[in-house]
XYZ file of C-alpha atoms in Angstrom:
518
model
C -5.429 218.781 -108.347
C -7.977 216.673 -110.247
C -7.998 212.766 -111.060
C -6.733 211.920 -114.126
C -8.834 208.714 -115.224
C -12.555 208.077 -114.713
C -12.830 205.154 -117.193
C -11.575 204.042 -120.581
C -12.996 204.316 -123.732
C -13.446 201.908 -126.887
C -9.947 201.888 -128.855
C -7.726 202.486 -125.529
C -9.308 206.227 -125.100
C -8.739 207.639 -121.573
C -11.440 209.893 -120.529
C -11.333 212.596 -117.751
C -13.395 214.308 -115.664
C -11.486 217.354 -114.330
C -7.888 218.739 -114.678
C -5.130 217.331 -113.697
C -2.206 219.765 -112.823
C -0.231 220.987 -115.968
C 2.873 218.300 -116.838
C 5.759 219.878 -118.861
C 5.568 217.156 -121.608
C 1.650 216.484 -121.474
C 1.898 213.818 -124.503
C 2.912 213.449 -127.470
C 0.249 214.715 -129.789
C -0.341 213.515 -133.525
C -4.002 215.059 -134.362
C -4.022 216.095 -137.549
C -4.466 219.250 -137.724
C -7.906 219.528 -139.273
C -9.009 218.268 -136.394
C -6.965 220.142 -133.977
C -8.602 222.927 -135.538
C -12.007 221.503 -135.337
C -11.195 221.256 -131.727
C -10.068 224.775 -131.225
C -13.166 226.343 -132.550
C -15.384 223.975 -131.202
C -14.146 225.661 -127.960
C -14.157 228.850 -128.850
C -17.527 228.655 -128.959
C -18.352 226.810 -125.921
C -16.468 229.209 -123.651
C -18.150 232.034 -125.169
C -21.364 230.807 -124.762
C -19.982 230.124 -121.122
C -18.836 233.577 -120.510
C -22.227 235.035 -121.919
C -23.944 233.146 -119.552
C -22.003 233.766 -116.225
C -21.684 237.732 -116.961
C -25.734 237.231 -117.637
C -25.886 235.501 -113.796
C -23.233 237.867 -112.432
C -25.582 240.936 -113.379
C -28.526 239.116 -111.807
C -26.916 238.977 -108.559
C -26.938 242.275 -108.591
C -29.943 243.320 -109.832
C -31.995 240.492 -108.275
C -29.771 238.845 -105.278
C -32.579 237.203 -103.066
C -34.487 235.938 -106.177
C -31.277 234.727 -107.485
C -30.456 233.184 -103.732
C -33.933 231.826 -103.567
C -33.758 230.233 -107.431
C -30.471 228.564 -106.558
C -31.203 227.245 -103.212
C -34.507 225.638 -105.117
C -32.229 224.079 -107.416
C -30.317 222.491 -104.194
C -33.352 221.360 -102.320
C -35.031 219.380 -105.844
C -31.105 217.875 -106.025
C -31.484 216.624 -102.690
C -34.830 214.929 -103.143
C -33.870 213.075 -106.223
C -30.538 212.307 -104.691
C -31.736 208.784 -103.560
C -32.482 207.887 -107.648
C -29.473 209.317 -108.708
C -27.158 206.200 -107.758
C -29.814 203.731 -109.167
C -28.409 204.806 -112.905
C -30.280 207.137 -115.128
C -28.433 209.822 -114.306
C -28.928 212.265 -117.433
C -32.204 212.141 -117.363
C -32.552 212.707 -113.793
C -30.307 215.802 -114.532
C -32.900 216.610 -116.744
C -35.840 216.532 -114.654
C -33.858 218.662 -112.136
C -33.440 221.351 -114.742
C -36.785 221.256 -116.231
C -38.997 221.062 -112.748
C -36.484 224.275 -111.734
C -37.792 225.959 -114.653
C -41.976 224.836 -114.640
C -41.487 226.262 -111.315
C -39.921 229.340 -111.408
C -41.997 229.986 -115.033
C -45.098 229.454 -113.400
C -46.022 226.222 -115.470
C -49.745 224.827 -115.731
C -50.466 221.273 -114.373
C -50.503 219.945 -118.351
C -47.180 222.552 -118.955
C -45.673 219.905 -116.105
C -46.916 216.581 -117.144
C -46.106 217.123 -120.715
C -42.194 218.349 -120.542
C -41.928 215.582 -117.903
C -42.972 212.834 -119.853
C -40.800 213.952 -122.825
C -37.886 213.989 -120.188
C -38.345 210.705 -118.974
C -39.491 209.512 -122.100
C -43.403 208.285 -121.127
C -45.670 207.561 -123.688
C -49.100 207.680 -121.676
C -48.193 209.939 -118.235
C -51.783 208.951 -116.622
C -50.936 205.359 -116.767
C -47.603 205.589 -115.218
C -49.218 207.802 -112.579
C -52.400 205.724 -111.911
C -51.726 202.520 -112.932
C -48.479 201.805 -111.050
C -47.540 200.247 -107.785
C -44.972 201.862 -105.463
C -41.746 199.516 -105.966
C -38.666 198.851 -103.880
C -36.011 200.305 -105.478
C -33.138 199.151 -103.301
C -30.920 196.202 -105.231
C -31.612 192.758 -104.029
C -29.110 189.887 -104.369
C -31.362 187.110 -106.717
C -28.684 184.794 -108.581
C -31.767 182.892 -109.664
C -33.300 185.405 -111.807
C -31.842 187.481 -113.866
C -31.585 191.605 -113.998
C -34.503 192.801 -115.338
C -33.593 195.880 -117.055
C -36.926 197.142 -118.823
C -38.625 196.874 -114.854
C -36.001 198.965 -113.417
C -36.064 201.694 -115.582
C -39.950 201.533 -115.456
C -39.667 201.949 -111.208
C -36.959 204.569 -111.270
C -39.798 206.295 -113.970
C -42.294 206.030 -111.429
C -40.537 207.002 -108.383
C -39.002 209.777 -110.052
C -42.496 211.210 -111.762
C -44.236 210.603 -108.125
C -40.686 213.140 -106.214
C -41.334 215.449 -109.654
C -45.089 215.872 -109.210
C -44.383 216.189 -104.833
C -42.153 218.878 -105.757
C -43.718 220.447 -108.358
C -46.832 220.898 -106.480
C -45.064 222.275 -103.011
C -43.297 224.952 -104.958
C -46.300 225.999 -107.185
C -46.948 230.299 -106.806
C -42.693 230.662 -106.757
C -42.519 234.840 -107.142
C -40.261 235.995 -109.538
C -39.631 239.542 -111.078
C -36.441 238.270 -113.181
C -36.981 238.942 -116.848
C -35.060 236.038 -117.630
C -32.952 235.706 -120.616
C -31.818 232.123 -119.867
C -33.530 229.262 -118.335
C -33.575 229.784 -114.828
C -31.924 226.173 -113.839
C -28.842 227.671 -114.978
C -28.413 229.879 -111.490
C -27.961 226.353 -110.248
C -24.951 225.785 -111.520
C -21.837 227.142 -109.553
C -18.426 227.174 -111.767
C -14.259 227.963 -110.708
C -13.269 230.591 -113.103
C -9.576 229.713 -112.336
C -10.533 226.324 -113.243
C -12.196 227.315 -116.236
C -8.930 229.832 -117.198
C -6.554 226.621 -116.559
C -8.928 224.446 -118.539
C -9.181 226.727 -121.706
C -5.662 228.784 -121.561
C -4.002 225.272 -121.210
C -5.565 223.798 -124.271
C -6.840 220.946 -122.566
C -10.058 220.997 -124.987
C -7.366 219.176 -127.082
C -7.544 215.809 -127.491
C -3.979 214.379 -126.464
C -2.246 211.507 -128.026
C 0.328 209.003 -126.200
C 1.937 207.194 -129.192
C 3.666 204.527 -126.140
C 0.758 203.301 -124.776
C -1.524 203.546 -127.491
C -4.083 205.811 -125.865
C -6.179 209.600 -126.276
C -7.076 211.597 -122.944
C -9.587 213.434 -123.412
C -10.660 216.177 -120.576
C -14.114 217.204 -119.775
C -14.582 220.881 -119.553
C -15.182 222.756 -115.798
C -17.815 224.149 -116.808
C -21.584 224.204 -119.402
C -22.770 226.474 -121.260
C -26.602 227.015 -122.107
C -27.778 228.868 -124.745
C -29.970 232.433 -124.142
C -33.548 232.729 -125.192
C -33.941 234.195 -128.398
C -34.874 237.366 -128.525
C -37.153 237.036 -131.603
C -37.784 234.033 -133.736
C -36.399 234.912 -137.373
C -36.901 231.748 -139.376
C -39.842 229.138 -139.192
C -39.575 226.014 -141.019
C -42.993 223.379 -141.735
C -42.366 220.128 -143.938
C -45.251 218.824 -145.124
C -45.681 215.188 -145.625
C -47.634 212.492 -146.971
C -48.652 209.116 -146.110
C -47.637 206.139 -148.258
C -48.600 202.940 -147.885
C -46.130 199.852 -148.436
C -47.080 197.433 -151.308
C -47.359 193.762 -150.370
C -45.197 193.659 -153.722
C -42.062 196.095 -152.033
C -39.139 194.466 -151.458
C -39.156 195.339 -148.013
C -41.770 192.742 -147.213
C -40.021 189.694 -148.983
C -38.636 187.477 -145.991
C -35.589 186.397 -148.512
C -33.817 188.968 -150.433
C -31.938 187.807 -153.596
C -29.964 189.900 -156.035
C -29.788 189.684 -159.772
C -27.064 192.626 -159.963
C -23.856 193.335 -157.788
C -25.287 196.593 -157.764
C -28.006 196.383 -155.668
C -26.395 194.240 -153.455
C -25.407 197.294 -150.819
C -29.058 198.724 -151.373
C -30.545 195.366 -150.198
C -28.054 195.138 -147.075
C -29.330 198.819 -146.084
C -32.765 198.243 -146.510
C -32.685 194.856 -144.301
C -31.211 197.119 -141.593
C -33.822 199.779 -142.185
C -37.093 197.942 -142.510
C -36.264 196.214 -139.039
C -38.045 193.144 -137.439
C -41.074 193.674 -138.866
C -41.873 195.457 -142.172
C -43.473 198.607 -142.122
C -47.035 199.020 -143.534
C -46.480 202.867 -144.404
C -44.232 205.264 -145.043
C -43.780 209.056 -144.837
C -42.445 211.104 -146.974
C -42.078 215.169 -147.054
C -43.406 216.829 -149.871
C -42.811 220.513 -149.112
C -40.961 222.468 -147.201
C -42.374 225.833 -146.350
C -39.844 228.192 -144.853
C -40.632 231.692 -143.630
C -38.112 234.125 -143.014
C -39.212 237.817 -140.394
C -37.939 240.321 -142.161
C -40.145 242.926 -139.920
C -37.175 243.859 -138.591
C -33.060 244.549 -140.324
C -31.384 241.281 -140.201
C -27.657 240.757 -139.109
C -25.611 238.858 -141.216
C -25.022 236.403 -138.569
C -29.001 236.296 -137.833
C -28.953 235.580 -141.758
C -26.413 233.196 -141.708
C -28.110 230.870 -138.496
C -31.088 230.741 -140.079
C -30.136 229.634 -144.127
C -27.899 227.051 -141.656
C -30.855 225.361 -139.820
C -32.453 225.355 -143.717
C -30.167 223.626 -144.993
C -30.039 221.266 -142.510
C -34.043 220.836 -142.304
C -34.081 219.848 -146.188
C -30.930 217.793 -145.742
C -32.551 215.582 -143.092
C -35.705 215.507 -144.878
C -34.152 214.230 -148.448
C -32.513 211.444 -146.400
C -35.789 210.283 -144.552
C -37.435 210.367 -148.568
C -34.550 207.990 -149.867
C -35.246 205.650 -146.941
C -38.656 205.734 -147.387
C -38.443 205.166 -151.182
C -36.505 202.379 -150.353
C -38.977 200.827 -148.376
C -41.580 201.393 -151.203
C -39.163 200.113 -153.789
C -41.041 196.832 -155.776
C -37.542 195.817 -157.416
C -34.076 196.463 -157.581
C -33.614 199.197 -160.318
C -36.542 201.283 -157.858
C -34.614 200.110 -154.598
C -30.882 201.087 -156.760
C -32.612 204.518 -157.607
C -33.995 205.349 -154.282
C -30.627 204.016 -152.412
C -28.517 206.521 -154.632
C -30.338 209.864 -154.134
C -28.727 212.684 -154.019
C -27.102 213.278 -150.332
C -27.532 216.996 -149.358
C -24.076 218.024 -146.895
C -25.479 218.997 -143.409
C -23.899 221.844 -141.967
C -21.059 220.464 -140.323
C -21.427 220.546 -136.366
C -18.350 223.124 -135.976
C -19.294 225.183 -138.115
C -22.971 225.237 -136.674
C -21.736 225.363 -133.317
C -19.906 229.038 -134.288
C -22.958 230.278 -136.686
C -25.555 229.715 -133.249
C -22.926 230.838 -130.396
C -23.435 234.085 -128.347
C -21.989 236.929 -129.803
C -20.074 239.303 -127.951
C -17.960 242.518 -128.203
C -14.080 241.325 -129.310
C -14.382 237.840 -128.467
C -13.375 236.105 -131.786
C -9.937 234.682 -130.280
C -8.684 232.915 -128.157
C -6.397 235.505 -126.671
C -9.474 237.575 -125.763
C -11.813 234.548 -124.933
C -8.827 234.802 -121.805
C -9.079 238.431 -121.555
C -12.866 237.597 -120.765
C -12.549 234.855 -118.160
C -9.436 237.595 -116.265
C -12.362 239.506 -116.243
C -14.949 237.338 -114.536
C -12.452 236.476 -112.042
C -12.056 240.337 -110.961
C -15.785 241.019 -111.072
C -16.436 238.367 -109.383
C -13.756 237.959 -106.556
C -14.609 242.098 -106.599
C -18.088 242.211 -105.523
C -19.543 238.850 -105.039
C -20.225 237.644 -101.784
C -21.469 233.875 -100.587
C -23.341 233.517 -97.706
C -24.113 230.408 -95.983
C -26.267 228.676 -93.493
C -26.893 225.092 -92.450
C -28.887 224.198 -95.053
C -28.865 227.644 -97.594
C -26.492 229.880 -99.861
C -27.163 233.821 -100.304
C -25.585 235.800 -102.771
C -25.131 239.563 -102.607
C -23.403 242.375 -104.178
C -20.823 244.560 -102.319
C -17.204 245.567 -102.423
C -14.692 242.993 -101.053
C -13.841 242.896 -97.190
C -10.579 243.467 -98.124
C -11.175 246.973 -99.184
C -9.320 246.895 -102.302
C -9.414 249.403 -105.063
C -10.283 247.749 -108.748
C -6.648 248.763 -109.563
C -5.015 246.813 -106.837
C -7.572 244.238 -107.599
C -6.319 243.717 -111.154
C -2.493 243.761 -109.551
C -3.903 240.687 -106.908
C -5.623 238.774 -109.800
C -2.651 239.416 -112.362
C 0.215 238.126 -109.692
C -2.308 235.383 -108.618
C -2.511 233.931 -112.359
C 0.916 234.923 -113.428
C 2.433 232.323 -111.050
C 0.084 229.699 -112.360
C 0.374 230.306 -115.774
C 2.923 232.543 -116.053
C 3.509 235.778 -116.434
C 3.089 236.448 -120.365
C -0.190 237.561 -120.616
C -1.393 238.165 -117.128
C 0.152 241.662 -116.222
C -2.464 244.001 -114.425
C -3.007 246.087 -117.554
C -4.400 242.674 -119.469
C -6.217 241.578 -116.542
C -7.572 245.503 -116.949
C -8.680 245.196 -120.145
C -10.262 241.973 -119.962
C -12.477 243.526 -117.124
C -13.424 246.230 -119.089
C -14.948 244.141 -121.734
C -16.988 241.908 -119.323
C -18.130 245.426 -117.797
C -19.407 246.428 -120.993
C -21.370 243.418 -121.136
C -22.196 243.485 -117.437
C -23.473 246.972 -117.670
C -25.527 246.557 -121.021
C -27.923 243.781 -118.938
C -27.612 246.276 -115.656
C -29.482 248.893 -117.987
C -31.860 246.248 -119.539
C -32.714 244.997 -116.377
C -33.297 248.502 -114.940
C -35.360 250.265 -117.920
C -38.595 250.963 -116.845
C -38.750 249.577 -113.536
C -38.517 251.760 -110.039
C -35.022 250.800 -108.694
C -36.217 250.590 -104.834
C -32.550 249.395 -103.528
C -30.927 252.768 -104.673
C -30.101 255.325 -102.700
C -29.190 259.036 -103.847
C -27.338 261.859 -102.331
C -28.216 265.293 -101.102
C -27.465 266.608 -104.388
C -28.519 263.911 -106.715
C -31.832 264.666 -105.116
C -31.756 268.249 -105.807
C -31.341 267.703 -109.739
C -34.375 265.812 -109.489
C -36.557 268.222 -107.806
C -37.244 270.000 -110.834
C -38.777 266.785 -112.776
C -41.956 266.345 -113.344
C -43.244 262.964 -110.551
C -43.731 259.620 -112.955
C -47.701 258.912 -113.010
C -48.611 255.260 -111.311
C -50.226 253.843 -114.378
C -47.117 254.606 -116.340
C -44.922 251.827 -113.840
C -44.379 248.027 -113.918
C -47.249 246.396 -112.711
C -45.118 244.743 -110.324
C -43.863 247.814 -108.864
C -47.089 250.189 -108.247
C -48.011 248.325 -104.854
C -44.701 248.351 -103.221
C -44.324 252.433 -104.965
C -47.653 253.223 -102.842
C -45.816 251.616 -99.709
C -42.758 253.370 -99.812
C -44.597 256.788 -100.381
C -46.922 256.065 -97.583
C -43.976 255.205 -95.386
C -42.319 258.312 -96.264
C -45.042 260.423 -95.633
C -45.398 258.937 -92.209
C -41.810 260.259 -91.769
C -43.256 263.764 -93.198
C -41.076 263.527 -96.154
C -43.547 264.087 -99.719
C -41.839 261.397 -101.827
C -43.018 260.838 -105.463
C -41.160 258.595 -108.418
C -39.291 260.296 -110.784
C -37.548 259.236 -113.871
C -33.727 258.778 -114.185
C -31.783 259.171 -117.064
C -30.957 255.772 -117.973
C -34.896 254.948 -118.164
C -35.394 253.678 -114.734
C -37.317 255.140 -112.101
C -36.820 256.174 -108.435
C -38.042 257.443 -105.494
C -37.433 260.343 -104.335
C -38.563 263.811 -102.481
């Protein structure tokens, strides 16, 4: 069981971190049910972004368990050496930093690769003056009732102490080996999920915002789980505004010190361009001219591929029309100019929902919530199946083998299905369900299995008498025509074998991998 409140919210909302344990009369709820629906598909999408994402890992534990072991266990070590910022505040951004310095690393990043993304984490303007022209501060809190907090030096030392642990780190893990062809950023084998919890969170709607009409308050319940987006396979669309540089007019309204209106109707215009212009008027403007949008048709378009990328159009021009009409405003020499430039036309974004579902993963029958369950019954058989957790004093290590237990993937499914029918029932959860929903994260499963394993010598399997013997009459796979990464360890294993008198050569397997056999 979870807690229930972390803190409250403006308007009396209640906001909480994990689940608590299901309640036969959770609250009285009285969203309307626009946004009810909002809700609904809002997560919709993030669990099947989730489940994309942890079938992804799943088959890289299999494929790749010591580089996945080593990945995570770098993710635990950076975690521990920023642990000492974490409770001085910033804590997002520290996140960040994690996630970012997992990925330079494991990517191979250049010196400037680092000290660029870095500086956009943190937000640093100038990254050599931070670096050079700081002194080491004490970062521990000091009791001072005669001056007060300083807020703009504190986040300026946690800056520097947390670019001088990046750059320690950064520079102790630099030549990190990895033969992962990674479809997501690698941080994301950091992060360790429940898929129980993530069944209980999503099958028992708590992504619902829940109203108690009594007491005047909304819980709202943080997911178990995030989901990250994949790399794209192939950029489609491209999108380039082109602007131009305007300068203000000592004559612009913007630069008067008093504002006075002659008509009610620019009275609102005046109030936004006060807010806009800020303390001190601006001297130029921008505005965007052009938009030039390119679209790769090189190779057949889905519709959804076609419908993503008209979306982020839309919203490009959108944002760009707005920044025009502010801009206009601040160029605007009296009111019928300011009026005209106040009024323009306001393109509709995409609205975030609907974005959400245009740019989520897509996968084979998962348009439901009834099979977005199906799904997460199946991660919970694959993984309770085959994964196994390993650990150490100061180390995890993940591997890929049938359960101790030594059952069967049919009495498997019966476990899982009894073991979530008496949690949630047992609508829903009988062993053929539980079945099914295994089959489709199999599909999936396999699909990156075969990815993963085309064209590359598959050293870890091992073949049978007769498997061999239906390979004996292929022709041997030529070294030039392997992975770079796989001819030296090839010319071991052959030379091995051959010191064992066995004539071993690679041959190629149906599926597109290679082996080695003799």
């Amino acid at each position: 069981m979870g807690y229930l409140i972390t803190y409250y919210l403006t308007l009396n909302c209640v906001y909480t971190g994990s689940l608590i344990s299901k309640q036969t009369d959770i609250m009285s709820r009285k969203l309307d049910p626009f946004k009810r629906e909002r809700e609904k598909c809002d997560a919709l999408s993030d669990v099947t972004n989730f489940i994309a994402q942890e079938i992804y890992k799943l088959a890289v534990i299999k494929q790749y368990p010591n580089e996945y072991s080593e990945i995570f266990n770098l993710v635990r070590n950076i975690t521990k050496e920023l642990t000492h910022l974490f409770d001085q505040g910033f804590a997002p951004e520290l996140e960040a930093l994690r996630d970012v310095l997992v990925d330079l690393i494991v990517h191979g990043a250049t010196k400037s690769d680092f000290e660029g993304y870095v500086s956009s984490v943190l937000r640093i303007e100038n990254i050599n003056q931070l670096e050079f022209g700081s002194v080491t501060h004490n970062l521990e809190s000091t009791d001072n009732s005669d001056e007060p907090f300083d807020y703009e030096k504190h986040e300026h030392e946690i800056k520097v102490a947390a670019f001088g642990v990046a750059k320690q780190i950064f520079f102790k893990n630099r030549g990190f080996k990895t033969t992962i062809p990674h479809k997501y950023p690698p941080s994301v084998i950091g992060f360790r999920y429940d898929y129980h919890e993530a069944l209980e969170y999503y099958y028992g709607l708590y992504y619902h915002s829940q109203v108690n009409s009594k007491t005047n308050t909304t819980t709202f319940y943080r997911a178990p789980y995030e989901s990250f987006r994949p790399y794209a396979d192939r950029i489609v669309d491209q999108s380039k505004c082109i602007e131009r540089e305007f300068q203000v007019p000592d004559t612009a309204l913007s630069k008067k010190e008093s504002l006075i209106y002659s008509n009610s109707e620019a009275l609102e215009p005046l109030c936004s361009m006060d807010l806009l212009r800020g303390e001190q008027p601006k001297e130029s403007v921008i505005k965007t001219t052009e938009i030039r949008f390119r679209l790769d048709l090189s190779e057949p378009l889905s519709n959804e591929e076609l419908d993503s990328a008209l979306a982020r159009l839309r919203s490009v021009i959108s944002s760009a029309q707005y920044r025009n009409s502010v801009a206009s405003m601040l160029l605007a020499e009296n009111e019928a100019e300011l009026i005209q430039a106040y009024y323009m036309p306001s393109l509709k974004h995409v609205e975030h929902t609907e974005f959400k579902r245009l740019h989520k993963v897509s996968l084979p029958e998962l348009n439901s919530p009834h099979q977005a369950k199906a799904y997460l019954c199946g991660l919970i058989v694959l993984f309770e199946h085959y994964v196994r957790v390993n650990s150490s004093s100061d180390s995890l290590s993940f591997s890929w083998g049938k359960n101790e237990d030594g059952l069967s993937t049919l009495f498997r499914f019966g476990a899982v299905s009894i073991a979530l029918s008496k949690v949630h029932g047992e609508e829903g959860f009988s062993a053929g369900s539980v079945e099914k929903g295994y089959k489709l994260v199999k599909a999936v499963f396999n699909r990156h299995i075969r990815e993963f394993q085309f064209g590359r010598v598959q050293f870890n399997a091992h073949l049978n008498a007769k498997q061999r013997e239906k390979l004996k009459g292929l022709d041997p796979v030529r070294l030039e025509r392997l992975h770079p990464d796989d001819v030296s360890r090839v010319q071991e294993e052959i030379e091995r074998l051959k010191s064992k008198g066995r004539q071993a050569s690679v041959k190629a397997q149906i599926n597109g991998s290679y082996i080695i056999t003799w």
